[in-house]
PDB file of C-alpha atoms in Angstrom:
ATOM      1  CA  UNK A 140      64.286  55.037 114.282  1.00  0.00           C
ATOM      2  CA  UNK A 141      64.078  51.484 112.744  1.00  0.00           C
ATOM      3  CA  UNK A 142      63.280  48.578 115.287  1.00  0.00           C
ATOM      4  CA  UNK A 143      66.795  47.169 114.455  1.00  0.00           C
ATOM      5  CA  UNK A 144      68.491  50.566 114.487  1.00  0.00           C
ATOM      6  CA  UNK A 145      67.236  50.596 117.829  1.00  0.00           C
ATOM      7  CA  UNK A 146      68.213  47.033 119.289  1.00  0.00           C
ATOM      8  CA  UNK A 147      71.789  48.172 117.546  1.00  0.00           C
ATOM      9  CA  UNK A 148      71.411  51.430 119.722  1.00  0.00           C
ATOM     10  CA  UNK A 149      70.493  50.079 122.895  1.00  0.00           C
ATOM     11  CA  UNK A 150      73.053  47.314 123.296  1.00  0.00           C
ATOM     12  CA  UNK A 151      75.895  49.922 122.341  1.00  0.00           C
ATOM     13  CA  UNK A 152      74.949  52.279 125.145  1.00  0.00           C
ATOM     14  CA  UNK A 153      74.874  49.383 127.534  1.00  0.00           C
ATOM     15  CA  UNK A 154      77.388  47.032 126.255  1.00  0.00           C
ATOM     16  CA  UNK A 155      74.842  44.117 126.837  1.00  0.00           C
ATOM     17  CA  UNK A 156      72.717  41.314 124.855  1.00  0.00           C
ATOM     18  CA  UNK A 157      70.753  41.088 128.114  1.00  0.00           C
ATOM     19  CA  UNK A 158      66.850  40.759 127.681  1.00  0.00           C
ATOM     20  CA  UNK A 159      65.230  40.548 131.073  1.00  0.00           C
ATOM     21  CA  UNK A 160      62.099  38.860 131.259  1.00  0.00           C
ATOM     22  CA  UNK A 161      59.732  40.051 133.415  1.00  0.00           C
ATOM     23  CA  UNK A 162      57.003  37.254 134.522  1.00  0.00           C
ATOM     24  CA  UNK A 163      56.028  38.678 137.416  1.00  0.00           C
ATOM     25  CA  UNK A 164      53.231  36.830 139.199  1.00  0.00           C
ATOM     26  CA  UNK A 165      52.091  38.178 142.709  1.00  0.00           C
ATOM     27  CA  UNK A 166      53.145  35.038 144.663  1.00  0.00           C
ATOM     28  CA  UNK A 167      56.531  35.541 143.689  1.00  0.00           C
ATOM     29  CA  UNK A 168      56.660  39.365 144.377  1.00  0.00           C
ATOM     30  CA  UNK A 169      58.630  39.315 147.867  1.00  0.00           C
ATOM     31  CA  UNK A 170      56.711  39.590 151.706  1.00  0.00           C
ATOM     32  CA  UNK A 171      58.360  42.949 151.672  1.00  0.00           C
ATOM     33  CA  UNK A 172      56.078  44.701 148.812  1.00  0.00           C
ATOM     34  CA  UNK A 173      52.929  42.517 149.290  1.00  0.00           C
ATOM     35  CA  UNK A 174      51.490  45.286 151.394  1.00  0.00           C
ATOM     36  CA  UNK A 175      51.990  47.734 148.424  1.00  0.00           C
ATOM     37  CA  UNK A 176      48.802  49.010 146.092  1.00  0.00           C
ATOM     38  CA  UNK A 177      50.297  47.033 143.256  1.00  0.00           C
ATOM     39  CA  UNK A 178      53.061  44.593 144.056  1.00  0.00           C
ATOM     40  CA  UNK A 179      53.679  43.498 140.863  1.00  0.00           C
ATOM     41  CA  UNK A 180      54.351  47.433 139.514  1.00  0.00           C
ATOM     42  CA  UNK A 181      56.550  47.580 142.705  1.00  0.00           C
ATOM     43  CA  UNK A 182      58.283  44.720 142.189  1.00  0.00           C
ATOM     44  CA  UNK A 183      59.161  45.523 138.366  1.00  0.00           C
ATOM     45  CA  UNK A 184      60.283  49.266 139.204  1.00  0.00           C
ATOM     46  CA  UNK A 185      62.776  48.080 141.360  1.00  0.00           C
ATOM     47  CA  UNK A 186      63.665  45.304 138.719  1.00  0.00           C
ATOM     48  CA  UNK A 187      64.170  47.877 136.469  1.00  0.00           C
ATOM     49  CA  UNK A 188      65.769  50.739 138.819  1.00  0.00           C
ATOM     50  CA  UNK A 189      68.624  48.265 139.171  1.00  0.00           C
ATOM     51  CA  UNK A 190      69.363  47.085 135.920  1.00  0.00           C
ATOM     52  CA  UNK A 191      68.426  49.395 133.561  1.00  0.00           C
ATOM     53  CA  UNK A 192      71.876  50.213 132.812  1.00  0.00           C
ATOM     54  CA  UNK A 193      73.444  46.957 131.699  1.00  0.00           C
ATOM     55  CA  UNK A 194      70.809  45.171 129.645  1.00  0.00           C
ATOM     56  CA  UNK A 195      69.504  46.095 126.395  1.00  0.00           C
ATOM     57  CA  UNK A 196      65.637  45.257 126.296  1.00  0.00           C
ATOM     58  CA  UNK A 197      62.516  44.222 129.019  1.00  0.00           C
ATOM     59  CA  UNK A 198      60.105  41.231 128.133  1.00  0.00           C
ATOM     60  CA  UNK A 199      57.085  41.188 130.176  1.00  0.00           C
ATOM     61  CA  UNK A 200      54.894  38.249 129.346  1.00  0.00           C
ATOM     62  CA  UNK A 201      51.300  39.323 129.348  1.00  0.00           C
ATOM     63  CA  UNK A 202      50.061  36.187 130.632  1.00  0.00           C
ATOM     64  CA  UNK A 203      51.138  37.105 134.157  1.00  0.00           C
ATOM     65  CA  UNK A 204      49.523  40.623 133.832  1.00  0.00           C
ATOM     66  CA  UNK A 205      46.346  39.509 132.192  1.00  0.00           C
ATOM     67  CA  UNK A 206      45.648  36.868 134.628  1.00  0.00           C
ATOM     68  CA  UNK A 207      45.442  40.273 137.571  1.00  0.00           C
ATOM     69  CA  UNK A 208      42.777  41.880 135.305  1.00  0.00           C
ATOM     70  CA  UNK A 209      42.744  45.593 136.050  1.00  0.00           C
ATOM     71  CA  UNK A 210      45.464  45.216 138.246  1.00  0.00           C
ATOM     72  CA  UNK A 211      47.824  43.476 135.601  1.00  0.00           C
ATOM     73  CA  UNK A 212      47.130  46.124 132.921  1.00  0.00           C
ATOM     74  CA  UNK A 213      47.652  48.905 135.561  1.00  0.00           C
ATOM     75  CA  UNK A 214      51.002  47.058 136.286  1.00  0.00           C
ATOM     76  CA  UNK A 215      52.142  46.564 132.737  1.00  0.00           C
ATOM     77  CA  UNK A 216      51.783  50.428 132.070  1.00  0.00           C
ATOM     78  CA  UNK A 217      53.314  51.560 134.862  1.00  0.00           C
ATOM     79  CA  UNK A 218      56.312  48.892 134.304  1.00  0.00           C
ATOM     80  CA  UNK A 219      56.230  50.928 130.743  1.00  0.00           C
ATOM     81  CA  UNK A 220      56.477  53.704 132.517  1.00  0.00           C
ATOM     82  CA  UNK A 221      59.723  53.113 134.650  1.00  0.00           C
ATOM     83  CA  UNK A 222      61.601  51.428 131.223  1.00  0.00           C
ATOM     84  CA  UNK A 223      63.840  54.458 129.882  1.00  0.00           C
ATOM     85  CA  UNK A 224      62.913  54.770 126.085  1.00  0.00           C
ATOM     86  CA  UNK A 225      66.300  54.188 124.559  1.00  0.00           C
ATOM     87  CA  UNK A 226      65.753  50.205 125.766  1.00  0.00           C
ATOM     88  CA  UNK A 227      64.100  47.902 123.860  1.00  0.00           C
ATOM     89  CA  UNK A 228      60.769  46.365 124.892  1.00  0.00           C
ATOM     90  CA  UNK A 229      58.893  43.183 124.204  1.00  0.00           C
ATOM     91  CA  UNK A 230      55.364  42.360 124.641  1.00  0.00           C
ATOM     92  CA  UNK A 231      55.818  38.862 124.531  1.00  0.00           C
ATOM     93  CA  UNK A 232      52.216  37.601 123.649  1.00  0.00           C
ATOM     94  CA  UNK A 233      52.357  34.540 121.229  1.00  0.00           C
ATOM     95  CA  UNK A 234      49.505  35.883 118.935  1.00  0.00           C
ATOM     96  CA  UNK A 235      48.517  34.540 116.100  1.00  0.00           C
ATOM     97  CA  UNK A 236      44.608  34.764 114.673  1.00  0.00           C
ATOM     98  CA  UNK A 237      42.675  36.219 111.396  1.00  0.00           C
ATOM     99  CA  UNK A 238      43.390  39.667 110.017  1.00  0.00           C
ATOM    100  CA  UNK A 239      40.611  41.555 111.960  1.00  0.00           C
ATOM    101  CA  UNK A 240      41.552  40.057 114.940  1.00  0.00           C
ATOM    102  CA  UNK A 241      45.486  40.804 114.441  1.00  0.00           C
ATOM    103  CA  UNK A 242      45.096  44.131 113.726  1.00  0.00           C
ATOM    104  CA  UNK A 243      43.034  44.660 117.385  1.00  0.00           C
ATOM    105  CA  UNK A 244      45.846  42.968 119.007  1.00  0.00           C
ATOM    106  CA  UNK A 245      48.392  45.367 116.888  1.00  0.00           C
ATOM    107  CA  UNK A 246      46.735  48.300 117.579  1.00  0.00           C
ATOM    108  CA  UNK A 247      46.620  46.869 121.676  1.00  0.00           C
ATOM    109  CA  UNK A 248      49.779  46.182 121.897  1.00  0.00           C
ATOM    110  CA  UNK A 249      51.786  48.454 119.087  1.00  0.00           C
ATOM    111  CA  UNK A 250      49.499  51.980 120.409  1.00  0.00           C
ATOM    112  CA  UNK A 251      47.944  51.775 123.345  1.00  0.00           C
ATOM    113  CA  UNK A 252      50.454  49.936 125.284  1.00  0.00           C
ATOM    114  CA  UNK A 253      53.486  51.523 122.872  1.00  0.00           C
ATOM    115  CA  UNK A 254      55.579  48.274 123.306  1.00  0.00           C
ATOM    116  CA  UNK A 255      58.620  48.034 120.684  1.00  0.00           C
ATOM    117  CA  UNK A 256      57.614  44.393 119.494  1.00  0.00           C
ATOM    118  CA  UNK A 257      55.611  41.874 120.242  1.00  0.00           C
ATOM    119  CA  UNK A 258      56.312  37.742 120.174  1.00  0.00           C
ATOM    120  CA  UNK A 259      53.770  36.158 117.570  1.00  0.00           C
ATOM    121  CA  UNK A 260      52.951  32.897 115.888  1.00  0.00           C
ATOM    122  CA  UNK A 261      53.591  32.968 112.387  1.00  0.00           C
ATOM    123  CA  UNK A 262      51.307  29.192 111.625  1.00  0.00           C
ATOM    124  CA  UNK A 263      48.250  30.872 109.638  1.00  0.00           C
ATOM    125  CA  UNK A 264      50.219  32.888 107.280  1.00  0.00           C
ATOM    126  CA  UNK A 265      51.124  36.370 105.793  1.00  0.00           C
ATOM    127  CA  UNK A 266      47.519  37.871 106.337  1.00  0.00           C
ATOM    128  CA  UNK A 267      47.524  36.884 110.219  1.00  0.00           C
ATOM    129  CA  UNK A 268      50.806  38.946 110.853  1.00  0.00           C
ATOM    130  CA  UNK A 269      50.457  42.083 108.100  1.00  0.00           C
ATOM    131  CA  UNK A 270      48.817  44.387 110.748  1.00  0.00           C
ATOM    132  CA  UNK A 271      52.087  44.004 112.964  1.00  0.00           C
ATOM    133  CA  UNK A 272      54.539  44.810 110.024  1.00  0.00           C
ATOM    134  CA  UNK A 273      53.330  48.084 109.062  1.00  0.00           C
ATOM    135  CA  UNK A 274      55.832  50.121 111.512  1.00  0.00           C
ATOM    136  CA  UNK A 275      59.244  50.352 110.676  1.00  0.00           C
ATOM    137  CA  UNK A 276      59.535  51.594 114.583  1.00  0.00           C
ATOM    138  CA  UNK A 277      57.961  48.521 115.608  1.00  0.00           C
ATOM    139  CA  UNK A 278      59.478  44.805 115.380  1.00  0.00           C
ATOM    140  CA  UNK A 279      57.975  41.182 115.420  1.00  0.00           C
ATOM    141  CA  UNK A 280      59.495  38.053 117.129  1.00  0.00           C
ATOM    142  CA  UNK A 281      58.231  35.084 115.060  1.00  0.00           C
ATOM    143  CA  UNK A 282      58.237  31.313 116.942  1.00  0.00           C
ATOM    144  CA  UNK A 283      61.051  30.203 114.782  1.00  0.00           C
ATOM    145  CA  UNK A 284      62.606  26.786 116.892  1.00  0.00           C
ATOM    146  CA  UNK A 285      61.118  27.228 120.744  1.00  0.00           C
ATOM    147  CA  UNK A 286      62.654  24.883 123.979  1.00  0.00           C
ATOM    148  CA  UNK A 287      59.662  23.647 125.280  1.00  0.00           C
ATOM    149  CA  UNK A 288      59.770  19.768 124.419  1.00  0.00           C
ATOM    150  CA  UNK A 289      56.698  19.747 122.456  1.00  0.00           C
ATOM    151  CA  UNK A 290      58.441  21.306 119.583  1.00  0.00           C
ATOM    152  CA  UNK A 291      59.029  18.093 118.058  1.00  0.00           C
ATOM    153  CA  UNK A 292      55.856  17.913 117.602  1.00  0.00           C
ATOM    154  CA  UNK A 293      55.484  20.152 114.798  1.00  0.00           C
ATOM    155  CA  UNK A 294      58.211  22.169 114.595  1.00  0.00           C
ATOM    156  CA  UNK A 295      60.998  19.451 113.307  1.00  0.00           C
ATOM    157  CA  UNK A 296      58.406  18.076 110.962  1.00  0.00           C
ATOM    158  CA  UNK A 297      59.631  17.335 107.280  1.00  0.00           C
ATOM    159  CA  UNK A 298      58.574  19.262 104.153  1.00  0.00           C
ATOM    160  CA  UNK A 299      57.591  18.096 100.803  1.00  0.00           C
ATOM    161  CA  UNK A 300      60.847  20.252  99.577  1.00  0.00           C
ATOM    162  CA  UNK A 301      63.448  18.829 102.384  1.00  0.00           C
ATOM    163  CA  UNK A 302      62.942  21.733 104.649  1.00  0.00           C
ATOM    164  CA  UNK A 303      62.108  21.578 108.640  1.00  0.00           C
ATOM    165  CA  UNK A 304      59.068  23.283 109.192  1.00  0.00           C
ATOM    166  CA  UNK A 305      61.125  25.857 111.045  1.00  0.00           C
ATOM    167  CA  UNK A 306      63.810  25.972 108.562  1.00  0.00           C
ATOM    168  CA  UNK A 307      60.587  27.306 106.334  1.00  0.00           C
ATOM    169  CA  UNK A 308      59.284  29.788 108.717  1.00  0.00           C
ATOM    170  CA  UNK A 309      62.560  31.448 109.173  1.00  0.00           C
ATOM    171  CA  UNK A 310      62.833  31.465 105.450  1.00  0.00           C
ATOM    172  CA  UNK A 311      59.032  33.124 105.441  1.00  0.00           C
ATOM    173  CA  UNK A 312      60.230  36.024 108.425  1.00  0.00           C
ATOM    174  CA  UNK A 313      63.542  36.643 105.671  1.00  0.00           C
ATOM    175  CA  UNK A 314      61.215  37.389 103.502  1.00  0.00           C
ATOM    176  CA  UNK A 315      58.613  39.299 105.720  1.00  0.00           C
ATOM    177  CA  UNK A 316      61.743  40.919 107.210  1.00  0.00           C
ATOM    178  CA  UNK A 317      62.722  42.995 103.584  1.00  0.00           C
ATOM    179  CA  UNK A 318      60.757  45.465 103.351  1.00  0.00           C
ATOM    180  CA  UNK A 319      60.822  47.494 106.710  1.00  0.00           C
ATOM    181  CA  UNK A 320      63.670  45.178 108.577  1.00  0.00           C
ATOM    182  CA  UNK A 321      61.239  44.776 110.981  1.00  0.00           C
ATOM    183  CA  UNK A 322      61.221  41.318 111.842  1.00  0.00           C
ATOM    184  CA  UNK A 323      63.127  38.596 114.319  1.00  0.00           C
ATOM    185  CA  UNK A 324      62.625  34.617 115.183  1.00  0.00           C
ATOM    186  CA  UNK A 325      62.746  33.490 118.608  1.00  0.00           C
ATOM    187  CA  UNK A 326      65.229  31.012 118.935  1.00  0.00           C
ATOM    188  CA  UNK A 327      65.337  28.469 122.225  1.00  0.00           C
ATOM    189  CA  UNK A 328      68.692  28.647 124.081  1.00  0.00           C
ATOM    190  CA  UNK A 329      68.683  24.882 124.377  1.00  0.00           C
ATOM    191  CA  UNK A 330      69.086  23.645 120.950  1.00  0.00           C
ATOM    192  CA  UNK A 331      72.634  25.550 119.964  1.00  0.00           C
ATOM    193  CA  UNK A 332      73.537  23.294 117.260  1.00  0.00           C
ATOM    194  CA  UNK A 333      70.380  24.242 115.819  1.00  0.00           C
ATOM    195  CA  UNK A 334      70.845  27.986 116.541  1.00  0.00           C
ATOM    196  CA  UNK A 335      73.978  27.878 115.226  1.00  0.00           C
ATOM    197  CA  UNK A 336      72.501  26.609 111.735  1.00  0.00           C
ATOM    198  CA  UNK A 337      69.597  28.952 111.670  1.00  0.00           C
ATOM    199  CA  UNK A 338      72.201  31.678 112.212  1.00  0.00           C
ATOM    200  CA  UNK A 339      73.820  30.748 109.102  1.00  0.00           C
ATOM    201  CA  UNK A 340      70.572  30.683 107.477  1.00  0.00           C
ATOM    202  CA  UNK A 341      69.279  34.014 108.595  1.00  0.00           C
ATOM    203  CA  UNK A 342      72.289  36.133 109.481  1.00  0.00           C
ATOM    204  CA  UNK A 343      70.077  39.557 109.112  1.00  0.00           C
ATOM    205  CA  UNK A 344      67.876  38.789 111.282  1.00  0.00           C
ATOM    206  CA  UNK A 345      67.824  40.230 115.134  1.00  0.00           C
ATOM    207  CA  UNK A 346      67.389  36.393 117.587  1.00  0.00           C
ATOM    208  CA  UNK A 347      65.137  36.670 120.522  1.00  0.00           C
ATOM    209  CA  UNK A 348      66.746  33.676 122.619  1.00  0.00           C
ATOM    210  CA  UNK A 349      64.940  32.441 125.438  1.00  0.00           C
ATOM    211  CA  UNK A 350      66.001  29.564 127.606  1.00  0.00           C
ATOM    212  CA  UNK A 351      68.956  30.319 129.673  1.00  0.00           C
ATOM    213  CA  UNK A 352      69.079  29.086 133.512  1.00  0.00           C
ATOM    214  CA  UNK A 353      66.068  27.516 134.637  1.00  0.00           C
ATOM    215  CA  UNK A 354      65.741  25.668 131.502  1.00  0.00           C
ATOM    216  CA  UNK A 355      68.987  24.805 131.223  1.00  0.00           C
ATOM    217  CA  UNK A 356      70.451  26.878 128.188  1.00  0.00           C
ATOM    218  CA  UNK A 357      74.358  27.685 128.420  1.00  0.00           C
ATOM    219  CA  UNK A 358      74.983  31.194 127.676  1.00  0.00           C
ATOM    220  CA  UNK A 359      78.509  30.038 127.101  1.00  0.00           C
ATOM    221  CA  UNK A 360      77.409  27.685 124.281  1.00  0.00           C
ATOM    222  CA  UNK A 361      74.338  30.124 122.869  1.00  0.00           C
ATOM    223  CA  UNK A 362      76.997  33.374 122.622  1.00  0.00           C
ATOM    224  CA  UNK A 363      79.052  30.952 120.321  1.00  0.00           C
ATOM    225  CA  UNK A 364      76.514  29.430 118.247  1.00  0.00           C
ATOM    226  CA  UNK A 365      75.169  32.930 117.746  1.00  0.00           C
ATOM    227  CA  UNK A 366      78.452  34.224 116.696  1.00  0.00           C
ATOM    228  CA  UNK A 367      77.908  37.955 115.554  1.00  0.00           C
ATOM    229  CA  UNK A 368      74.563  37.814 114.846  1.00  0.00           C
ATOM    230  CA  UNK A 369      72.398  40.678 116.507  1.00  0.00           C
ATOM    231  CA  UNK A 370      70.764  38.658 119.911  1.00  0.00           C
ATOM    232  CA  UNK A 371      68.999  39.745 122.478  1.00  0.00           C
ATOM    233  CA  UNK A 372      69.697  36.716 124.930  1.00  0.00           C
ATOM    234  CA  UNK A 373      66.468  36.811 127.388  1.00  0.00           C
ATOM    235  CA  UNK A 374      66.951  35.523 131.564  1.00  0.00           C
ATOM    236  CA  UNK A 375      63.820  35.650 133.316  1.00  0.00           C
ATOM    237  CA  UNK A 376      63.603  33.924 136.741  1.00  0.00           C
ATOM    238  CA  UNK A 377      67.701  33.624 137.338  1.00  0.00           C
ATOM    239  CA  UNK A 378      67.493  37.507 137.138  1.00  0.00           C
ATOM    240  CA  UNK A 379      64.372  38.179 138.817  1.00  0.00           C
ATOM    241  CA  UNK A 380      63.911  35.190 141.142  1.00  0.00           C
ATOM    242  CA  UNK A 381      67.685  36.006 143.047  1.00  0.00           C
ATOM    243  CA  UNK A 382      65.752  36.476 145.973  1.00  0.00           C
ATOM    244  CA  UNK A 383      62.367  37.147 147.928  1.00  0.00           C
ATOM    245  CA  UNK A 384      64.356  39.123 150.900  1.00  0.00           C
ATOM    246  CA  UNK A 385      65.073  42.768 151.208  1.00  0.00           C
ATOM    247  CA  UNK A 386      67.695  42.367 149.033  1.00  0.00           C
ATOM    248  CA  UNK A 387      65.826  40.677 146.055  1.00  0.00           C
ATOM    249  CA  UNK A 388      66.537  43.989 143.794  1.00  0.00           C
ATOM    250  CA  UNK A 389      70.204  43.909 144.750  1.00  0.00           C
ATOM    251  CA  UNK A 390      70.311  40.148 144.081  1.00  0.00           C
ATOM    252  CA  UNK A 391      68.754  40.704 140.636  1.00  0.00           C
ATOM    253  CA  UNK A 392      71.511  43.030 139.743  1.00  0.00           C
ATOM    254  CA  UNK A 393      74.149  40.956 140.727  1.00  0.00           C
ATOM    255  CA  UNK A 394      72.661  38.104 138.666  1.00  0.00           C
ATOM    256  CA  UNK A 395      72.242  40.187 135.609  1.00  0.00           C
ATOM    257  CA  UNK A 396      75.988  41.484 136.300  1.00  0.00           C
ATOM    258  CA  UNK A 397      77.221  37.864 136.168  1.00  0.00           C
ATOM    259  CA  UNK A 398      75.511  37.602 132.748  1.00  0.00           C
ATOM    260  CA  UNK A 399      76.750  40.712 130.985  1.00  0.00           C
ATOM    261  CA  UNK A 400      80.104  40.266 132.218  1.00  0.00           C
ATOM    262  CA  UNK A 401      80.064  36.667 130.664  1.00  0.00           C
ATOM    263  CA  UNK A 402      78.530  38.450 127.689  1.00  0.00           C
ATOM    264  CA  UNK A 403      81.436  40.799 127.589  1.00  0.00           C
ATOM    265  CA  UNK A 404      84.167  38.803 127.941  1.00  0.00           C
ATOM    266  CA  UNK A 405      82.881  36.126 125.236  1.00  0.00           C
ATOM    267  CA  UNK A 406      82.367  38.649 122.702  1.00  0.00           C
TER     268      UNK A 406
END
């Protein structure tokens, strides 16, 4: 199956753009599973028990596993694991380094960890990214237009041919995209306006949109600039951080219920 055919697949069976982002670091894992052999691992299985039926893909960031050592990557396979294989997942890792060293972190994160797609940075060109393009199975998030506030510092910078620097790159992933329709930008939920335009620009390709809740995205606002463009809209701490009592899986599902159901009735 292609990596789009997939995304398509996953948020039919579901009815859901939801992406839940699983940044799991131990001192927000709850009192009641800090006795457990891995509290992270049993913190994202009952993440996952309780909402894999209404969202349509699971982002772990690697930072918060690789900073455990054996622990993290222990946790990360088991969280693997527990994901049915019919939803979408996302090794978000930011990579971005020479061809020898992309193809090692392709053949980490693409084989032995078997994740759907991986996040990368797209800023030294076509032969830093290749490796992670060869898999029509397998899809890449390119930075496009991130929500951190230091994206003005390079990202809104002005071409020689009129373009924004991340006007260009989403024009680069269009192309990168042809061949095996492989490819996506990540887009930041707080900038809609500018969602909205990149939409236009690249209506092909699948938007990985980070930024809702705690940094202050509207879903409201994002669904619309979107429009019908194929989104996986990604919630990581309103979701997961519901609450560190007994509850704290029940709380997550209620959270990610609001956000589907607002899903639902804007589209």
């Amino acid at each position: 199956m292609k990596f789009i055919e997939k995304i398509r697949s996953a948020q039919l069976k579901t009815n859901s753009k939801l992406c839940i982002g699983l940044d799991t670091a131990l001192s927000a894992v709850p009192d009641i599973l800090q006795g457990e052999s891995n509290p992270v691992l049993a913190f994202n299985r009952a993440i996952v028990d309780a909402t894999k039926d209404i969202v349509c893909a699971y982002k772990p960031n690697m930072a918060y596993y690789e900073a455990y050592g054996v622990k993290g990557f222990e946790a990360i396979e088991g969280t693997l694991s527990a994901i049915p294989s019919e939803i979408v997942t996302i090794a978000d890792i930011k990579r971005g380094d020479i061809g020898a060293t992309s193809y090692q972190y392709a053949l980490a994160y693409q084989e032995h960890f078997n994740f759907d797609s991986v996040t990368i940075s797209p800023y030294m060109g076509s032969d830093s990214v290749e490796s992670f393009l060869k898999r029509e199975d397998r899809g890449v998030f390119f930075l496009g237009l991130t929500s951190n506030a230091g994206a003005k510092d390079f990202q809104y910078l002005e071409l020689k041919n009129g373009k924004r620097l991340y006007e260009e790159v989403a024009d680069k992933v269009r192309e990168w995209n042809k061949p095996k329709q492989n490819c996506g930008l990540v887009v930041g939920a707080t900038k809609p306006s500018e969602l909205k335009a990149l939409r236009d620009r690249a209506p092909e390709l699948p938007f990985l949109i980070p930024g809702i809740g705690a940094q202050g995205g509207s879903l409201e606002e994002v669904l619309k600039a979107n429009g019908e463009g194929i989104a996986l809209i990604n919630v990581s701490r309103a979701v997961c951080g519901a609450s560190k009592g007994r509850d704290f899986a029940e709380a997550a599902r209620a959270a990610a219920m609001k956000l589907v159901e607002v899903m639902r009735k804007v589209l």
